[in-house]
């Protein structure tokens, strides 16, 4: 019975021309989002490959040189080394921070105190401001609209036309009827979104991402089901298809446009980040002051570290620069720490308040699972900062002692290797997001069920 | 069997159905006459469970509409004044959809046979309902009543707007159903059809049953005069 009715509901939907138009438009939007995300992921992958080749070539040359002769550590340190964030696990799923935060950074001994977050590749600023038309944009913003276009009139139109009375008179449980219709009408859009998510996971992914992809699929479906549940709840009370459409349109504006903006403004107000110019200015000021006191600083440094002092304590330019840089780093550190702490607090607040809108929860979960979210980029920044210290610890003593770099040092040369976040961390965040969306969906469903008990048909049938 | 026990319904202080006691036995056709606003449709809505009574109880074949609404509705076939169907479905698809909702699955051949029994031309069965006249939609409604094999039939102005031939066909079907033991409650303004089809005639005024006559007992009485006498009383 149920499957036969489900088929009849699908047949009824298939007779609506607008349903086909919506399906085609949604498929086109998904395709464009995937293509756009794929293009960016491709560019980033090419950059990563090029950097990796450069690094290999540099290390091969270095090994060859060191095999023949020792080298001045200043010369090698000046070449720098690239810290690269490996391609995201599911890059097509969400662009996330990957077009804003750099996925690689040149770590040069002489520039360790310089702010890190500067991009090397060119990007249209308006793209950065508006965000990309990526797959996550289609899923978070447009998916609900296409879904609502299919399910806005689940029962309200029947109520208006009178078919609802005839249907209810057959002795069907109203909630069962409504749910079957909701699922049948939502099925084509949900299936298309799920299929596109699988495509996003299969292409451009480095592999070993089954768990991430499964969770992403669950997030997409849970997000879709939330909107279906909302449509069910609205249809329980709406007296006409037009009023149901208006209410659901307003809900979309509120949950997808207004709530994320309000949350963004609120966290910015509660946890304001020091401006980037402030960070740069602090560095410049500290740098200027430290350079003026360069000689004094170096003397004071050798007083503290006599083991590093060269014979005769003749300071050269490089040693002085390193000492000045150390001072600048220490001066800038509180501002940088404040910047990072405020960013972390903002993100924690977003995590805590994401359930004010499932759009926020879904976007957070998708970028997290894609590996383009805040936490993976933060891990990269932290690991780059730690790597800078490793570079400084390796080269600084040699430069102060004027020790040459030999073949024995080759294997100990600092090399950056990104350690992915433990799976438990992103799994927990995504699972909480998913559970939150399911709870919201369940709450809406429960409310609708309570309103639609078979013995309470009065509000529906007049 | 259809039964109401001291059934009462008020709307904003106005009593639409007042302490109504009705018992319509299997095979009886009860025509409920009354002016607009007398409470005829409200009575039908109470029997369908579309309205919650303020007092009293409605029962269908023993099942209480209030406590066992699904079981009660599954024993009812309902034909409203305007049978509203899905215009994008054909007649046979509409019949398939609504009868399956009622828990009865029929083959296509059975559905076509039901539509034929209801008097719908064979060529119309596979046409979209959007092209149907009111009479044709009414026939799909009758086919639905036949498909559900209900124990009780609720009719709200069923012949309103039907041409005389369609109205006559409808009467024949109604008598046939009653002959099969179905209890019929028909709210109508059509005194002619009431006298022709009903076994009992009730006159409802301000939600109260002002008169209840066996049709055989008033065979030689002018029904219109009797009705107007009640109205003026």
XYZ file of C-alpha atoms in Angstrom:
695
model
C 0.000 0.000 0.000
C 2.611 2.488 1.148
C 4.935 1.870 -1.780
C 2.021 2.087 -4.222
C 0.935 5.414 -2.736
C 4.547 6.591 -2.822
C 4.663 5.783 -6.535
C 1.375 7.621 -7.105
C 2.738 10.664 -5.244
C 5.827 10.584 -7.475
C 3.615 10.291 -10.548
C 1.600 13.290 -9.393
C 4.838 15.241 -8.953
C 6.115 14.157 -12.358
C 3.018 15.718 -13.954
C 4.111 19.167 -12.716
C 6.255 20.949 -15.289
C 7.719 23.238 -12.634
C 9.123 20.173 -10.817
C 11.171 19.260 -13.895
C 12.357 22.849 -14.294
C 13.487 22.856 -10.652
C 15.325 19.565 -11.074
C 17.179 20.794 -14.149
C 18.097 24.104 -12.476
C 19.282 22.343 -9.326
C 21.354 19.873 -11.330
C 22.908 22.787 -13.222
C 23.682 24.665 -9.989
C 25.249 21.546 -8.458
C 27.273 20.915 -11.593
C 28.535 24.496 -11.715
C 29.360 24.427 -7.992
C 31.331 21.205 -8.416
C 33.118 22.513 -11.502
C 33.998 25.765 -9.727
C 35.261 23.960 -6.637
C 37.138 21.510 -8.809
C 38.877 24.354 -10.657
C 40.107 25.926 -7.405
C 41.112 22.546 -5.989
C 42.977 21.825 -9.231
C 44.862 25.132 -9.023
C 45.789 24.460 -5.421
C 46.866 20.918 -6.219
C 49.056 22.226 -9.059
C 50.658 24.745 -6.688
C 51.297 22.005 -4.127
C 52.820 19.729 -6.775
C 55.019 22.540 -8.145
C 56.219 23.411 -4.646
C 56.918 19.778 -3.907
C 58.963 19.452 -7.106
C 60.909 22.630 -6.260
C 61.624 21.277 -2.798
C 62.827 17.960 -4.164
C 65.012 19.675 -6.714
C 66.440 22.050 -4.082
C 67.207 19.191 -1.710
C 68.801 17.118 -4.483
C 71.064 20.061 -5.422
C 71.844 20.746 -1.783
C 72.778 17.113 -1.225
C 75.027 17.208 -4.261
C 76.760 20.420 -3.106
C 77.178 19.149 0.432
C 78.679 15.975 -0.994
C 81.384 18.086 -2.529
C 81.863 20.881 -0.017
C 80.464 22.440 3.135
C 78.186 25.457 2.776
C 77.517 28.710 4.611
C 74.305 28.115 6.665
C 73.257 31.732 5.954
C 73.077 30.948 2.243
C 70.971 27.810 2.749
C 68.726 29.447 5.363
C 68.181 32.367 3.002
C 66.730 30.020 0.395
C 63.995 29.144 2.854
C 61.742 26.149 2.743
C 58.098 25.807 1.868
C 55.542 24.683 4.427
C 52.667 23.231 2.443
C 49.218 22.205 3.595
C 48.396 19.003 1.688
C 45.291 19.117 -0.531
C 42.069 18.947 1.456
C 40.512 15.492 1.868
C 37.273 16.494 0.067
C 38.179 19.737 -1.694
C 35.200 19.791 -4.086
C 32.752 19.673 -1.198
C 33.507 23.160 0.130
C 35.974 25.902 -0.706
C 35.816 27.045 2.921
C 38.877 29.035 3.924
C 41.000 27.687 1.100
C 40.535 30.815 -1.026
C 41.252 33.136 1.901
C 43.913 31.432 3.987
C 47.165 30.483 2.324
C 47.794 26.781 1.908
C 51.544 27.235 1.794
C 54.107 29.537 3.329
C 57.722 30.201 2.585
C 59.679 29.881 5.827
C 62.835 31.974 5.500
C 65.112 32.388 8.464
C 65.425 36.154 7.928
C 61.690 36.741 7.799
C 60.448 34.602 10.641
C 58.793 37.500 12.439
C 56.852 38.660 9.378
C 53.089 38.038 9.476
C 52.255 34.761 7.839
C 48.856 35.249 6.300
C 49.725 36.743 2.983
C 48.763 35.045 -0.228
C 51.195 34.631 -3.041
C 48.701 33.843 -5.805
C 46.462 36.471 -7.318
C 42.750 36.451 -6.545
C 39.971 38.803 -7.505
C 39.140 40.665 -4.250
C 35.438 40.732 -5.104
C 35.499 36.912 -5.245
C 37.035 36.809 -1.791
C 34.451 39.239 -0.441
C 31.412 37.545 -1.955
C 32.631 33.978 -1.511
C 32.685 31.370 -4.210
C 29.810 29.734 -6.013
C 31.026 26.394 -4.759
C 29.266 23.134 -3.949
C 28.751 24.094 -0.290
C 27.117 27.357 -1.400
C 24.694 25.412 -3.579
C 23.976 22.978 -0.745
C 23.618 25.478 2.080
C 21.907 28.337 0.223
C 20.163 26.979 -2.854
C 19.366 23.378 -1.898
C 16.683 24.513 0.626
C 15.128 26.779 -1.996
C 14.831 23.990 -4.578
C 13.594 21.631 -1.896
C 10.990 24.132 -0.697
C 9.849 24.693 -4.286
C 8.931 20.989 -4.297
C 7.447 20.650 -0.812
C 5.980 24.059 0.057
C 2.524 22.824 -0.859
C 2.210 19.458 0.851
C -1.231 19.874 2.330
C -2.137 23.550 2.263
C -3.161 23.408 -1.405
C -5.261 20.292 -0.765
C -6.898 22.082 2.114
C -7.658 25.010 -0.153
C -9.017 22.905 -3.015
C -10.943 20.423 -0.871
C -9.011 17.260 -1.786
C -7.768 17.130 1.811
C -11.294 16.461 3.111
C -11.720 13.615 0.656
C -8.298 12.188 1.553
C -8.893 12.395 5.309
C -12.359 10.907 4.918
C -10.710 7.714 3.629
C -9.434 7.056 7.147
C -5.783 7.737 6.526
C -3.675 8.915 9.469
C -2.949 12.543 8.532
C 0.703 12.505 9.624
C 1.371 9.321 7.688
C -0.202 10.866 4.588
C 1.742 14.088 5.007
C 5.090 12.370 5.607
C 4.693 10.063 2.636
C 3.876 12.992 0.403
C 6.732 15.081 1.832
C 9.284 12.333 1.259
C 8.008 11.546 -2.226
C 8.126 15.172 -3.291
C 11.513 15.790 -1.674
C 13.047 12.569 -3.003
C 14.228 13.821 -6.432
C 16.013 16.858 -4.973
C 17.425 14.884 -2.019
C 18.644 12.148 -4.368
C 20.287 14.695 -6.661
C 22.029 16.381 -3.713
C 23.212 13.009 -2.368
C 24.466 11.925 -5.789
C 26.343 15.198 -6.271
C 27.893 14.805 -2.794
C 29.157 11.354 -3.799
C 30.559 12.830 -7.015
C 32.244 15.585 -4.983
C 33.807 12.909 -2.795
C 34.949 10.702 -5.623
C 36.675 13.361 -7.723
C 39.563 15.450 -6.521
C 39.867 13.497 -3.294
C 43.225 11.955 -2.367
C 41.489 8.781 -1.143
C 40.924 7.265 2.289
C 38.037 9.619 2.861
C 35.138 7.184 3.123
C 34.233 8.192 6.673
C 34.357 11.907 5.851
C 32.240 11.345 2.744
C 29.696 9.216 4.611
C 29.325 11.921 7.243
C 29.086 14.624 4.573
C 26.311 12.646 2.920
C 24.535 12.329 6.275
C 24.911 16.096 6.863
C 23.458 16.909 3.432
C 20.514 14.588 3.957
C 19.909 15.789 7.537
C 20.007 19.408 6.336
C 17.532 18.567 3.575
C 15.283 16.707 5.994
C 15.265 19.720 8.317
C 13.742 21.826 5.521
C 11.283 19.076 4.681
C 10.259 18.902 8.360
C 9.850 22.679 8.386
C 7.615 22.445 5.313
C 5.573 19.725 7.050
C 5.182 21.900 10.155
C 4.195 24.969 8.127
C 1.685 22.959 6.097
C 0.010 21.791 9.293
C -1.005 25.366 10.065
C -1.063 27.128 6.674
C -4.531 27.636 5.246
C -3.408 28.075 1.647
C -0.509 27.192 -0.619
C 0.332 30.888 -0.925
C 0.575 31.384 2.840
C 2.711 28.230 3.148
C 5.045 29.503 0.424
C 5.310 32.932 2.068
C 6.030 31.456 5.494
C 8.688 29.091 4.154
C 10.267 31.885 2.094
C 10.470 34.012 5.228
C 11.993 31.089 7.145
C 14.635 30.681 4.441
C 15.544 34.389 4.609
C 15.705 34.216 8.401
C 17.697 31.002 8.705
C 19.974 31.261 5.681
C 20.515 35.004 5.317
C 19.752 36.781 8.563
C 20.839 34.294 11.265
C 24.387 33.697 9.888
C 24.914 37.444 9.453
C 23.659 38.157 12.959
C 25.873 35.439 14.406
C 28.849 36.799 12.493
C 28.243 40.331 13.732
C 27.669 39.085 17.282
C 30.902 37.091 17.520
C 32.827 39.964 15.913
C 31.374 42.291 18.545
C 31.916 39.906 21.447
C 35.410 38.814 20.425
C 36.866 41.534 18.218
C 40.107 40.544 16.521
C 42.977 43.010 16.482
C 43.155 44.350 12.955
C 45.787 42.934 10.637
C 47.262 46.460 10.140
C 47.642 46.592 13.934
C 49.600 43.352 13.803
C 51.816 44.654 10.986
C 52.297 48.040 12.702
C 53.317 46.315 15.948
C 55.908 44.344 13.993
C 57.250 47.444 12.266
C 57.445 49.420 15.472
C 59.228 46.615 17.293
C 61.488 46.090 14.303
C 62.438 49.798 14.144
C 63.179 49.974 17.837
C 65.081 46.720 17.851
C 67.204 47.722 14.852
C 68.147 50.958 16.600
C 69.272 48.941 19.589
C 70.691 46.154 17.414
C 74.257 46.331 18.795
C 73.081 46.513 22.379
C 70.714 43.615 21.833
C 73.411 41.436 20.323
C 75.776 42.162 23.186
C 73.044 41.376 25.658
C 72.234 38.146 23.731
C 75.885 36.990 23.903
C 75.933 37.889 27.563
C 72.999 35.488 28.054
C 74.340 32.828 25.644
C 78.148 32.948 25.866
C 78.336 29.451 24.310
C 77.091 30.919 21.011
C 79.453 33.869 20.904
C 81.958 33.713 18.020
C 85.670 34.138 18.675
C 86.396 37.764 19.553
C 82.629 38.453 19.746
C 82.657 40.195 16.429
C 79.027 40.543 15.537
C 78.246 40.390 11.873
C 75.121 41.588 10.077
C 73.381 38.176 10.011
C 73.810 37.573 13.718
C 72.569 41.052 14.490
C 69.559 40.550 12.206
C 68.667 37.307 13.945
C 68.881 38.955 17.319
C 66.746 41.870 16.156
C 64.288 39.430 14.629
C 64.053 37.527 17.906
C 63.244 40.762 19.665
C 60.625 41.667 17.039
C 59.097 38.218 17.355
C 58.826 38.585 21.126
C 57.291 42.080 20.745
C 54.763 40.945 18.160
C 53.915 37.676 19.894
C 51.315 39.101 22.329
C 49.444 40.802 19.467
C 49.627 37.636 17.351
C 48.504 35.506 20.274
C 45.617 37.871 20.945
C 44.685 37.720 17.266
C 44.727 33.908 17.245
C 42.943 33.646 20.603
C 40.154 35.961 19.458
C 39.805 34.030 16.212
C 39.597 30.795 18.197
C 37.020 32.328 20.532
C 34.995 33.518 17.558
C 35.076 30.051 16.062
C 34.190 28.435 19.388
C 31.241 30.819 19.703
C 30.133 29.977 16.157
C 30.416 26.292 17.066
C 28.335 26.826 20.180
C 25.652 28.908 18.485
C 25.583 27.131 15.129
C 22.229 25.551 15.883
C 20.423 28.901 15.759
C 20.368 28.082 12.080
C 20.872 24.668 10.483
C 22.465 26.575 7.583
C 25.362 27.514 9.889
C 25.587 23.995 11.319
C 25.568 22.454 7.845
C 28.173 24.868 6.491
C 30.458 24.344 9.480
C 30.141 20.568 9.194
C 30.712 20.542 5.432
C 33.820 22.752 5.518
C 35.145 20.737 8.453
C 34.608 17.450 6.624
C 36.003 18.886 3.388
C 39.179 19.835 5.261
C 38.826 23.476 4.290
C 37.399 24.691 7.593
C 38.837 26.884 10.302
C 40.306 24.103 12.424
C 42.510 22.518 9.734
C 43.835 25.933 8.677
C 44.440 26.849 12.287
C 46.363 23.579 12.749
C 48.420 24.503 9.682
C 49.192 27.992 11.038
C 50.180 26.552 14.426
C 52.393 23.912 12.842
C 54.024 26.527 10.595
C 54.738 28.684 13.663
C 56.287 25.671 15.417
C 58.264 24.913 12.270
C 59.615 28.484 12.216
C 60.964 27.891 15.694
C 62.565 24.623 14.505
C 64.226 26.506 11.624
C 65.439 29.198 13.995
C 66.746 26.593 16.483
C 68.606 24.768 13.720
C 70.268 27.686 11.922
C 70.728 30.345 14.593
C 73.433 28.525 16.650
C 75.352 27.665 13.473
C 75.248 31.261 12.249
C 76.325 32.621 15.609
C 79.141 30.058 15.822
C 79.925 30.490 12.117
C 79.761 26.749 11.683
C 79.503 25.548 8.102
C 76.733 23.257 6.965
C 78.078 19.781 6.156
C 76.753 16.527 4.746
C 76.235 15.352 8.336
C 73.620 18.130 8.725
C 71.694 17.195 5.581
C 69.360 14.641 7.150
C 68.739 16.979 10.115
C 67.707 19.915 7.939
C 64.248 21.194 9.054
C 61.565 19.826 6.782
C 57.869 20.679 7.155
C 55.374 17.879 7.241
C 51.758 18.651 8.105
C 50.199 16.416 10.743
C 46.482 16.015 10.106
C 44.140 16.625 13.002
C 43.228 13.388 14.836
C 40.099 11.919 13.208
C 38.296 11.974 16.559
C 38.376 15.790 16.620
C 36.665 16.493 13.287
C 34.472 13.445 13.735
C 33.162 14.801 17.025
C 32.513 18.286 15.621
C 30.716 16.949 12.533
C 28.746 14.381 14.543
C 27.562 17.053 16.994
C 26.512 19.258 14.052
C 24.680 16.340 12.476
C 23.003 15.365 15.734
C 21.910 18.983 16.294
C 20.249 19.124 12.879
C 18.508 15.801 13.499
C 17.245 17.026 16.880
C 15.814 20.182 15.257
C 14.209 18.043 12.540
C 12.806 15.657 15.140
C 11.403 18.535 17.199
C 9.577 19.947 14.164
C 8.287 16.488 13.272
C 7.086 15.866 16.813
C 5.273 19.179 16.903
C 3.580 18.428 13.578
C 2.656 14.936 14.752
C 1.050 16.285 17.909
C -0.979 18.760 15.855
C -2.052 16.080 13.385
C -3.417 13.373 15.613
C -6.327 11.630 13.859
C -8.698 12.814 16.579
C -7.715 16.456 16.047
C -8.705 17.129 12.464
C -10.773 20.217 13.203
C -8.033 22.719 12.337
C -7.417 20.946 9.018
C -10.838 20.356 7.661
C -12.498 23.748 7.646
C -24.929 1.876 11.185
C -24.673 5.594 11.904
C -25.466 6.864 15.360
C -25.328 10.197 17.168
C -25.977 10.440 20.896
C -26.843 13.855 22.300
C -24.404 15.312 19.791
C -23.761 19.026 20.308
C -21.524 21.500 18.527
C -21.200 25.224 19.178
C -19.383 27.864 17.134
C -18.603 31.029 19.096
C -21.654 30.575 21.308
C -23.959 29.685 18.392
C -25.353 26.159 18.704
C -24.997 24.498 15.290
C -25.989 20.983 16.381
C -28.097 20.694 19.475
C -28.417 17.465 21.460
C -28.916 15.478 18.260
C -29.920 11.827 18.505
C -29.899 9.877 15.249
C -29.859 6.197 14.454
C -29.558 5.145 10.830
C -29.683 1.392 10.455
C -28.059 -0.703 7.701
C -30.113 -0.424 4.504
C -31.745 2.865 5.556
C -31.428 6.040 3.516
C -31.947 9.004 5.817
C -32.508 12.324 4.041
C -31.672 15.263 6.263
C -33.567 18.339 5.154
C -33.190 21.814 6.533
C -32.504 25.404 5.585
C -28.984 26.755 5.176
C -27.262 26.910 8.562
C -29.561 24.283 10.100
C -26.551 22.090 10.956
C -26.715 19.441 8.194
C -23.099 19.766 7.045
C -21.937 20.191 10.641
C -23.601 16.866 11.476
C -21.755 15.189 8.601
C -18.455 16.805 9.689
C -19.023 15.517 13.230
C -19.666 12.011 11.916
C -16.454 12.226 9.857
C -14.501 13.466 12.868
C -13.620 16.673 11.036
C -15.172 18.565 13.925
C -14.856 17.787 17.616
C -18.212 17.757 19.410
C -18.707 19.913 22.480
C -20.905 17.180 23.933
C -22.277 13.825 22.957
C -20.855 11.190 20.705
C -20.914 10.000 17.097
C -20.478 6.339 16.164
C -20.031 4.488 12.917
C -20.848 0.804 13.073
C -20.086 0.902 16.783
C -16.716 2.659 16.425
C -16.539 5.943 18.284
C -15.450 8.792 16.014
C -13.764 10.501 18.978
C -11.747 7.598 20.365
C -11.243 5.407 17.295
C -11.342 7.905 14.436
C -9.397 5.877 11.863
C -11.559 2.770 12.335
C -14.697 4.906 12.161
C -13.618 6.687 8.967
C -12.576 3.440 7.290
C -16.228 2.335 7.452
C -17.495 5.523 5.874
C -17.714 6.608 2.272
C -18.135 10.340 1.859
C -19.337 12.213 -1.191
C -19.307 15.986 -0.764
C -21.248 18.452 -2.843
C -18.142 19.111 -4.909
C -15.936 16.051 -5.290
C -12.497 17.606 -5.460
C -9.933 15.403 -7.172
C -6.375 15.864 -8.438
C -6.731 17.517 -11.849
C -3.375 16.130 -13.062
C -4.463 12.548 -12.376
C -6.846 10.660 -14.617
C -10.132 9.394 -13.242
C -8.724 5.918 -12.715
C -5.592 7.288 -11.038
C -7.674 9.414 -8.677
C -9.775 6.402 -7.782
C -6.623 4.318 -7.289
C -5.065 7.016 -5.070
C -8.047 7.661 -2.788
C -9.113 4.020 -2.470
C -5.535 3.012 -1.592
C -5.535 5.782 1.032
C -8.562 4.048 2.499
C -6.583 0.828 2.745
C -8.057 -0.933 -0.301
C -5.862 -1.796 -3.255
C -7.565 -2.634 -6.566
C -6.247 -3.756 -9.910
C -6.630 -1.441 -12.895
C -9.379 -3.695 -14.269
C -11.272 -3.497 -10.986
C -10.921 0.276 -10.907
C -12.204 0.587 -14.473
C -15.132 -1.670 -13.587
C -15.956 0.506 -10.556
C -15.904 3.645 -12.677
C -18.154 1.934 -15.187
C -20.569 0.921 -12.412
C -20.588 4.547 -11.258
C -21.607 5.561 -14.765
C -18.412 7.174 -16.001
C -17.917 6.672 -19.741
C -15.033 4.280 -20.446
C -13.188 6.790 -22.620
C -13.147 9.297 -19.736
C -11.461 6.978 -17.228
C -7.999 7.591 -18.644
C -8.500 11.306 -19.219
C -7.163 13.854 -16.772
C -9.744 14.988 -14.256
C -8.945 18.612 -15.075
C -11.145 18.119 -18.144
C -14.088 16.587 -16.207
C -17.485 18.161 -15.600
C -18.899 18.317 -12.077
C -21.113 15.318 -12.820
C -18.147 13.255 -13.966
C -16.209 14.098 -10.815
C -19.276 13.130 -8.793
C -19.205 9.758 -10.523
C -15.579 9.225 -9.521
C -16.736 10.013 -5.982
C -19.457 7.359 -6.305
C -16.912 4.872 -7.671
C -14.776 5.650 -4.635
C -17.747 4.914 -2.372
C -18.207 1.612 -4.181
C -14.475 0.837 -3.958
C -14.316 1.368 -0.216
C -17.171 -1.111 0.417
C -18.170 1.138 3.283
C -20.813 0.304 5.843
C -22.032 3.882 5.907
C -22.372 6.563 3.272
C -22.383 10.297 4.011
C -23.660 12.503 1.226
C -23.599 16.282 1.333
C -25.854 17.752 -1.364
C -24.830 14.938 -3.705
C -27.127 15.794 -6.609
C -26.636 19.540 -6.513
C -25.682 20.708 -9.997
C -26.223 17.312 -11.627
C -28.426 17.074 -14.705
C -31.649 15.022 -14.322
C -30.187 11.952 -16.046
C -27.077 11.951 -13.858
C -29.261 12.578 -10.824
C -31.414 9.592 -11.744
C -28.339 7.350 -12.209
C -27.151 8.491 -8.845
C -30.469 7.542 -7.250
C -30.304 4.073 -8.716
C -26.833 3.541 -7.297
C -27.874 4.864 -3.940
C -30.770 2.429 -3.721
C -28.475 -0.380 -4.810
C -26.005 0.449 -2.049
C -28.789 0.646 0.524
C -30.007 -2.707 -0.740
C -26.561 -4.077 0.076
C -26.963 -2.986 3.715
C -25.214 0.379 3.661
C -26.553 3.025 6.061
C -26.929 6.302 4.153
C -27.152 9.827 5.522
C -27.893 12.378 2.819
C -27.991 16.091 3.559
C -30.004 17.749 0.819
C -32.276 20.571 -0.238
C -33.752 18.414 -2.998
C -37.209 17.424 -1.732
C -37.935 15.399 -4.842
C -34.814 13.255 -4.468
C -35.441 12.922 -0.741
C -38.907 11.505 -1.318
C -37.670 9.292 -4.170
C -34.543 7.861 -2.521
C -34.936 8.059 1.239
C -36.543 5.542 3.550
C -36.653 8.177 6.285
C -36.749 11.952 6.172
C -35.551 14.170 8.984
C -36.037 17.926 9.223
C -33.256 19.735 11.010
C -33.885 23.200 12.418
C -31.302 25.114 14.468
C -29.359 21.921 15.003
C -32.350 20.023 16.398
C -34.307 17.288 14.717
C -37.731 18.918 14.326
C -39.283 16.011 12.462
C -38.427 12.408 11.660
C -40.724 10.563 9.246
C -40.691 7.209 7.548
C -41.143 7.958 3.836
C -43.875 5.345 3.587
C -45.883 7.133 6.303
C -45.925 10.431 4.412
C -46.437 8.938 0.956
C -49.589 10.989 0.397
C -48.434 14.148 2.152
C -47.068 17.105 0.262
C -43.467 17.068 1.499
C -42.944 20.723 0.596
C -45.882 21.794 2.728
C -44.730 19.611 5.608
C -41.237 21.088 5.365
C -42.520 24.675 5.251
C -44.842 23.957 8.175
C -41.817 22.989 10.257
C -39.953 26.062 9.136
C -42.798 28.363 10.148
C -43.482 26.628 13.428
